[in-house]
mmCIF file of C-alpha atoms in Angstrom:
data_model
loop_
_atom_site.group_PDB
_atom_site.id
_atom_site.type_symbol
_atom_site.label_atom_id
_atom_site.label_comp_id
_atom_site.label_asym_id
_atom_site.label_seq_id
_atom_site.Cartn_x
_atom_site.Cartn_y
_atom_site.Cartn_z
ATOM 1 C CA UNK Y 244 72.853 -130.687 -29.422
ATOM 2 C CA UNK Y 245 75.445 -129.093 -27.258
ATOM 3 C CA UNK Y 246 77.935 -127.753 -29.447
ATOM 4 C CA UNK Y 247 81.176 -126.185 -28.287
ATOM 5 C CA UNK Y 248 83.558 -124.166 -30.090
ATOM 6 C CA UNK Y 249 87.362 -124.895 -29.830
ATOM 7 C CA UNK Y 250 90.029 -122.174 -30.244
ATOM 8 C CA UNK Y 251 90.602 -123.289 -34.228
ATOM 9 C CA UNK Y 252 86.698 -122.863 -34.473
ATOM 10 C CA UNK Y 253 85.180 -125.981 -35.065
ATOM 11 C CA UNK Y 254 82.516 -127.493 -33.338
ATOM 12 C CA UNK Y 255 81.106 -129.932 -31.401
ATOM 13 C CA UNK Y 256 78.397 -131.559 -31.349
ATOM 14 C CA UNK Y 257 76.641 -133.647 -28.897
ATOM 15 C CA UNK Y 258 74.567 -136.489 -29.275
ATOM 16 C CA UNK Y 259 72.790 -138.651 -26.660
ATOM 17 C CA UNK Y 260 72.602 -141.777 -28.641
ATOM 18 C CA UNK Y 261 70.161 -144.332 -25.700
ATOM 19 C CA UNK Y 262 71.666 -142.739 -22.917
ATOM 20 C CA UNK Y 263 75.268 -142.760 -24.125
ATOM 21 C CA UNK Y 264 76.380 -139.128 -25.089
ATOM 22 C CA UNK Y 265 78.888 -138.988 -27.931
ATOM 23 C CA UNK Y 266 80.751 -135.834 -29.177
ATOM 24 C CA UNK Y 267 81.301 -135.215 -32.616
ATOM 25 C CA UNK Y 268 82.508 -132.889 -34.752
ATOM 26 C CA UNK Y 269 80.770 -130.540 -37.346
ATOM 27 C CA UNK Y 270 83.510 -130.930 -39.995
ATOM 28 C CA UNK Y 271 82.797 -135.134 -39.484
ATOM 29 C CA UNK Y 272 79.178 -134.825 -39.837
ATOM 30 C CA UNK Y 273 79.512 -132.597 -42.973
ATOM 31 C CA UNK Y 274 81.567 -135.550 -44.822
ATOM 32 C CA UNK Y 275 77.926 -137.199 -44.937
ATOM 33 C CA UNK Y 276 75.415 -134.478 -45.810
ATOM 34 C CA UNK Y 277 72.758 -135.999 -46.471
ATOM 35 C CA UNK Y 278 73.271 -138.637 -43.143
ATOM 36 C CA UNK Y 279 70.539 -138.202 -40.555
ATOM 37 C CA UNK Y 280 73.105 -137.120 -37.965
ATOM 38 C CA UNK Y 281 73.677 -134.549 -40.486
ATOM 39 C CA UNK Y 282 70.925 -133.329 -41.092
ATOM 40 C CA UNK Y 283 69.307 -132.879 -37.276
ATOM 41 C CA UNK Y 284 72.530 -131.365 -36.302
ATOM 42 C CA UNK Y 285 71.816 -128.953 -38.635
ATOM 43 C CA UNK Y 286 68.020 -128.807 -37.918
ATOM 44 C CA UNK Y 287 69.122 -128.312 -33.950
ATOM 45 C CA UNK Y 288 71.949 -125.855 -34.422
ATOM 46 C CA UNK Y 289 69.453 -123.517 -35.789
ATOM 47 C CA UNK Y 290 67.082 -124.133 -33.069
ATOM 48 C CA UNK Y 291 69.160 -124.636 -29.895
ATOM 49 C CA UNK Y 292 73.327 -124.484 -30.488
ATOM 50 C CA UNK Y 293 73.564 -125.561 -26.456
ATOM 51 C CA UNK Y 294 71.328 -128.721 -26.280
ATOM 52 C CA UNK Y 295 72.163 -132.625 -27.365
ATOM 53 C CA UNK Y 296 70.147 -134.681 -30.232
ATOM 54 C CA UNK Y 297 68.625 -137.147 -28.442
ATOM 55 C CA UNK Y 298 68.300 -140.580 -30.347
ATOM 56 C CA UNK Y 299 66.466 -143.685 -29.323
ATOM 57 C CA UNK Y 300 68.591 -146.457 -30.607
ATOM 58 C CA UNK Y 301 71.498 -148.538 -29.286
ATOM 59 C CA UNK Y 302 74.000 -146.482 -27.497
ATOM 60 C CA UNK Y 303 76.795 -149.064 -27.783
ATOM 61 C CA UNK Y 304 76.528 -149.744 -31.090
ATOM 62 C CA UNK Y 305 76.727 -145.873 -32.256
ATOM 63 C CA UNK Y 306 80.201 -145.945 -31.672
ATOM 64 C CA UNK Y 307 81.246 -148.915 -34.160
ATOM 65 C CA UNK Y 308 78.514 -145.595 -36.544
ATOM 66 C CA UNK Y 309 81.238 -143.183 -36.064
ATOM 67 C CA UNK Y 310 84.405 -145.498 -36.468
ATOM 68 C CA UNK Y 311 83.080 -146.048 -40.223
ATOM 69 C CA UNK Y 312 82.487 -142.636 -40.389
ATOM 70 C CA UNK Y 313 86.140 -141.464 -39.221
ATOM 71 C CA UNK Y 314 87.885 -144.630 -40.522
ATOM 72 C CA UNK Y 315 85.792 -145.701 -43.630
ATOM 73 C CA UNK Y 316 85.661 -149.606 -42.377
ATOM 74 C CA UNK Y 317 84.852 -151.193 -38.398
ATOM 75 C CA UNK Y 318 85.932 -154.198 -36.870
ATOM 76 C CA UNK Y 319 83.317 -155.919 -35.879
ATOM 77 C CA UNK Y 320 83.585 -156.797 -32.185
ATOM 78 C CA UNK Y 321 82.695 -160.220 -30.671
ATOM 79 C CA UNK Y 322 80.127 -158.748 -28.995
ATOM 80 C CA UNK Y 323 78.217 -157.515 -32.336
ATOM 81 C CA UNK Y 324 77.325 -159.156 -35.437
ATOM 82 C CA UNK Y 325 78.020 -157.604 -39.526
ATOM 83 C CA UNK Y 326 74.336 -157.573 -40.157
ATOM 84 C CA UNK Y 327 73.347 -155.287 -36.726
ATOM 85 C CA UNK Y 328 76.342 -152.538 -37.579
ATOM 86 C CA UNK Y 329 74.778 -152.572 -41.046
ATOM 87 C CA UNK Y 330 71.471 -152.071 -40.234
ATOM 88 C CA UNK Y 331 72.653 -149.155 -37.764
ATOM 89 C CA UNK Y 332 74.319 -147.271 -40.531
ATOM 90 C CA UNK Y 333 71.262 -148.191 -42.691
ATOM 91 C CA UNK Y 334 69.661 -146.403 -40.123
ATOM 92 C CA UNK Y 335 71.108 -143.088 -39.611
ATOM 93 C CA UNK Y 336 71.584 -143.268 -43.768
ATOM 94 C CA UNK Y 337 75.271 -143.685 -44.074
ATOM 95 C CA UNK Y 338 75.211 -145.457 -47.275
ATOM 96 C CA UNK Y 339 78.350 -147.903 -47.747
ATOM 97 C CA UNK Y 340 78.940 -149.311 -50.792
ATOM 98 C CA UNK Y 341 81.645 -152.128 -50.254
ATOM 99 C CA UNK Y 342 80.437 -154.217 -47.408
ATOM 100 C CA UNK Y 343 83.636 -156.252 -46.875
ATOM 101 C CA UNK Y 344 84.928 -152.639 -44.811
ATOM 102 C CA UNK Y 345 82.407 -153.969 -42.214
ATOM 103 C CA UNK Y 346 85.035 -156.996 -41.207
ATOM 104 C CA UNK Y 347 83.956 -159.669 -38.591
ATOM 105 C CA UNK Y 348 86.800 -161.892 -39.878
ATOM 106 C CA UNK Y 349 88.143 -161.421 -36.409
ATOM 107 C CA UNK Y 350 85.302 -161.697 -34.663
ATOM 108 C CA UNK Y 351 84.454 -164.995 -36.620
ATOM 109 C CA UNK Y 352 88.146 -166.174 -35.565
ATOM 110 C CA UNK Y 353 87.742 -165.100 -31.887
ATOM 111 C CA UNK Y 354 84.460 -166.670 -31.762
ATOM 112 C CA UNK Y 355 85.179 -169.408 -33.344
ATOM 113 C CA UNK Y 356 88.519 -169.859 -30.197
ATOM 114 C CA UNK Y 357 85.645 -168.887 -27.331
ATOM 115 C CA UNK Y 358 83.306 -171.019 -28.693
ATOM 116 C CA UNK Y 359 85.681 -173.996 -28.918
ATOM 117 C CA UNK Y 360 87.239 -172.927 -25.196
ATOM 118 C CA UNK Y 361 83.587 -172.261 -24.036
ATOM 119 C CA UNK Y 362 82.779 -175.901 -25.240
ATOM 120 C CA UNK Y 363 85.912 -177.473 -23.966
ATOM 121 C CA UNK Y 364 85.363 -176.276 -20.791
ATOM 122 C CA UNK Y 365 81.857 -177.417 -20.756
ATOM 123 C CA UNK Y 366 83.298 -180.821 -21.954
ATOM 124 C CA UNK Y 367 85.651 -181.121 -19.026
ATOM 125 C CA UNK Y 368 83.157 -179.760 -16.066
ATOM 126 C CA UNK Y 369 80.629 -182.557 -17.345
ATOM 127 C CA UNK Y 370 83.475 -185.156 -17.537
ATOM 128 C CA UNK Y 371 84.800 -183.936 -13.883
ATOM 129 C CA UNK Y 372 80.729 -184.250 -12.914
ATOM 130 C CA UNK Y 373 80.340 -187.904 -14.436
ATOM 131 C CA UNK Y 374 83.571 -188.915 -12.804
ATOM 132 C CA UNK Y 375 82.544 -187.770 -9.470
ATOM 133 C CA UNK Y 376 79.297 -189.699 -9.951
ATOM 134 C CA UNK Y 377 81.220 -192.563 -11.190
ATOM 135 C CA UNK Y 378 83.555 -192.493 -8.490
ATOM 136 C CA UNK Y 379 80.221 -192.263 -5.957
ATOM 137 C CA UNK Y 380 78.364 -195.060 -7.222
ATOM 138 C CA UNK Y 381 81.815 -197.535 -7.149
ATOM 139 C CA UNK Y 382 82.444 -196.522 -3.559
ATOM 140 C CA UNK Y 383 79.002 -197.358 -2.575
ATOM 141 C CA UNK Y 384 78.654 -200.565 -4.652
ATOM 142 C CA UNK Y 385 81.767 -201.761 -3.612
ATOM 143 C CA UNK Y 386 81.436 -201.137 -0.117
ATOM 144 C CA UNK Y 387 77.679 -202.833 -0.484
ATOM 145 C CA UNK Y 388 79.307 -205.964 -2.038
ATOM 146 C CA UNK Y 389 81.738 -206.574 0.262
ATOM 147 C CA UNK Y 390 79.376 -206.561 2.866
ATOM 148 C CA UNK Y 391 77.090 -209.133 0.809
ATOM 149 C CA UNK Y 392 80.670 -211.693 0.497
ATOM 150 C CA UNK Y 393 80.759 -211.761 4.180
ATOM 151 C CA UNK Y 394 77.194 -213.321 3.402
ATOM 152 C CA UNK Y 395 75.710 -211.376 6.422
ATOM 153 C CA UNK Y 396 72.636 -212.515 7.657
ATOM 154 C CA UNK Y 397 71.814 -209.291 9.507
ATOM 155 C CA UNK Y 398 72.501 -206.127 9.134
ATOM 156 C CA UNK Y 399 71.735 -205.195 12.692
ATOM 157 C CA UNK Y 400 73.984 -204.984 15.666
ATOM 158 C CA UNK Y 401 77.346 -204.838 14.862
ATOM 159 C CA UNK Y 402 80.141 -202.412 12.446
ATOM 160 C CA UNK Y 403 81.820 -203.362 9.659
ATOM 161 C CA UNK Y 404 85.795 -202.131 8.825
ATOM 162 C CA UNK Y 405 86.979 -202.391 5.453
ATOM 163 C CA UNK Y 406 90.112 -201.300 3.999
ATOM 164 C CA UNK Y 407 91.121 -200.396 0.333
ATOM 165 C CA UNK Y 408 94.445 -199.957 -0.963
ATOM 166 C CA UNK Y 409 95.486 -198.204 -3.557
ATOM 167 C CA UNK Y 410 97.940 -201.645 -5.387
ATOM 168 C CA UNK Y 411 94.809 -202.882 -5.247
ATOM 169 C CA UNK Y 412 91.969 -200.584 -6.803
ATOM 170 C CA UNK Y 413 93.413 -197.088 -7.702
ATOM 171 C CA UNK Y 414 90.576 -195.387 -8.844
ATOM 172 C CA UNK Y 415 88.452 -196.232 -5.758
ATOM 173 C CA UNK Y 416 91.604 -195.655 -3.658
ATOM 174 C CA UNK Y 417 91.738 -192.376 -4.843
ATOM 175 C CA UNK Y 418 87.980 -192.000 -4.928
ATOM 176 C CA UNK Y 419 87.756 -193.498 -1.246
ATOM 177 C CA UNK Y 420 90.567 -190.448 -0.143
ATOM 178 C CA UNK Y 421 87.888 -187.698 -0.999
ATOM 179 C CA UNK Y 422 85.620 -186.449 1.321
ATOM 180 C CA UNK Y 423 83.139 -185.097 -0.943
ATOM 181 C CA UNK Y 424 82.669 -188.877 -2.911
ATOM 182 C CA UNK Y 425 82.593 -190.617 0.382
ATOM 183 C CA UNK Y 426 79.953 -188.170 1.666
ATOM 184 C CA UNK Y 427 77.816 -188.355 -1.812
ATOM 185 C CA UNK Y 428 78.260 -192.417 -1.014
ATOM 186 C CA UNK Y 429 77.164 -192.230 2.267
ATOM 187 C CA UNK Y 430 74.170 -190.658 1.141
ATOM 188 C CA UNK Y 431 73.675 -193.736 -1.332
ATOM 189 C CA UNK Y 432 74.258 -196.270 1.889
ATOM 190 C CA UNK Y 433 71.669 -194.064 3.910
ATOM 191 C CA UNK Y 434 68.867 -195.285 1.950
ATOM 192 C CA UNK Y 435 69.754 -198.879 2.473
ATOM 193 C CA UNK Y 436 70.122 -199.019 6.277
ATOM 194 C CA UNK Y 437 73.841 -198.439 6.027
ATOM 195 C CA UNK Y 438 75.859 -195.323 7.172
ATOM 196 C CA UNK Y 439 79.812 -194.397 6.960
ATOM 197 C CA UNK Y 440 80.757 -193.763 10.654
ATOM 198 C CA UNK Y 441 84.764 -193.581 10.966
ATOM 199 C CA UNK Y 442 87.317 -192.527 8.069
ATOM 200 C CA UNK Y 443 91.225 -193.142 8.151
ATOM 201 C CA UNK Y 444 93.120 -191.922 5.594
ATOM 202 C CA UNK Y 445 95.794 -193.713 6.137
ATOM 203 C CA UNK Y 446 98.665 -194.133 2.829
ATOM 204 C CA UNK Y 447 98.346 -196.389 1.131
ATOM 205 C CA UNK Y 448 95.296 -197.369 2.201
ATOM 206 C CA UNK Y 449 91.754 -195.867 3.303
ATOM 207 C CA UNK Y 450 89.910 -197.256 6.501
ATOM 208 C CA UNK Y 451 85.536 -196.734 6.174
ATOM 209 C CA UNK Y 452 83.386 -198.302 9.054
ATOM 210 C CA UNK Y 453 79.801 -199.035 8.628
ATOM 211 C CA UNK Y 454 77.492 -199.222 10.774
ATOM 212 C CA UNK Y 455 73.527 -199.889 10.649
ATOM 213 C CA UNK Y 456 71.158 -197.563 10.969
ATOM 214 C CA UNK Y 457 67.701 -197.740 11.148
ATOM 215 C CA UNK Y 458 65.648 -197.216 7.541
ATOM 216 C CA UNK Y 459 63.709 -194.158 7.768
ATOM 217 C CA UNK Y 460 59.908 -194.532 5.851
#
């Protein structure tokens, strides 16, 4: 316990709570006398007024100890729950009587906005995933059927030049102007012998060339 004194003559007393040194003052700690920071203050200012109490528990938490103890009541934080600043006063035996001091009624509201933001967001990345994947699979299949109308006999020796507009189709218009889901569709068409070899983006339409490759084993 390090303990300083001021020029009005109190003191200070330090406490290295995990790591995390706090500084607190005598006439604080004597409001709870029979607290365990209390009592080893006292205990370590008769021993050693220059070193710090040392205590093995959760630095971060010890400060929500000493708002109780200077404000009678904590918000709890988003980051902490009612039941762990409760058991941390429990702990250093700082009795409190009416519970509802300890408030996580913000914290339950705050939560309860980044939970529902956390899980819209979630919502919207898998939608933007399953449209991409959508939007994949429609380029390829379409691209695959049209080649099928032409009822081709063979796939080998020659390209094929589609073009699709956007009065037509808009979704795979505007599926067929990103490089990213013609790439992911290419990949698709790779497997069957089939592989995107030119690209205009041309408004309002979109130019794709195919041309046959051989299937690897």
């Amino acid at each position: 316990m390090a303990a300083d004194t001021t020029s009005a003559g109190s003191t200070i007393v330090t406490f290295n709570v995990g790591g995390t040194r706090y500084q607190v003052s005598r006439s604080l700690l004597d409001q709870f006398p029979n607290s365990m920071l209390s009592k080893s203050a006292s205990e370590q200012w008769q021993e050693d007024p220059e070193s710090e109490i040392f205590i093995e528990r959760n630095g971060v938490r010890f400060q929500y100890v000493l708002d109780y103890m200077r404000d009678g009541k904590v918000d709890v934080p988003l980051s902490q729950t009612k039941a762990s600043i409760l058991a941390e006063l429990d702990y250093f035996g700082i009795d409190v009587a009416d519970k509802t001091v300890i408030d996580c009624s913000k914290t339950i509201a705050t939560r309860g906005i980044a939970c529902a933001h956390l899980v819209t967001s979630q919502l919207q990345e898998l939608r933007r995933e399953l449209d991409k994947d959508i939007a994949v699979k429609k380029l390829a299949s379409w691209l695959l059927m049209s080649i099928l109308e032409r009822r081709i006999d063979s796939l080998q020796g020659r390209d094929w030049s589609f073009r699709i507009y956007s009065k037509d189709d808009d979704d795979l218009y505007r599926a067929s102007q990103r490089q990213k889901t013609i790439d992911d569709a290419d990949a698709i068409l790779n497997k069957v012998g089939l592989k995107i070899t030119e690209k205009d983006y041309s408004i309002p339409e979109t130019k794709l060339t195919l041309t046959p490759i051989p299937l690897t084993e």
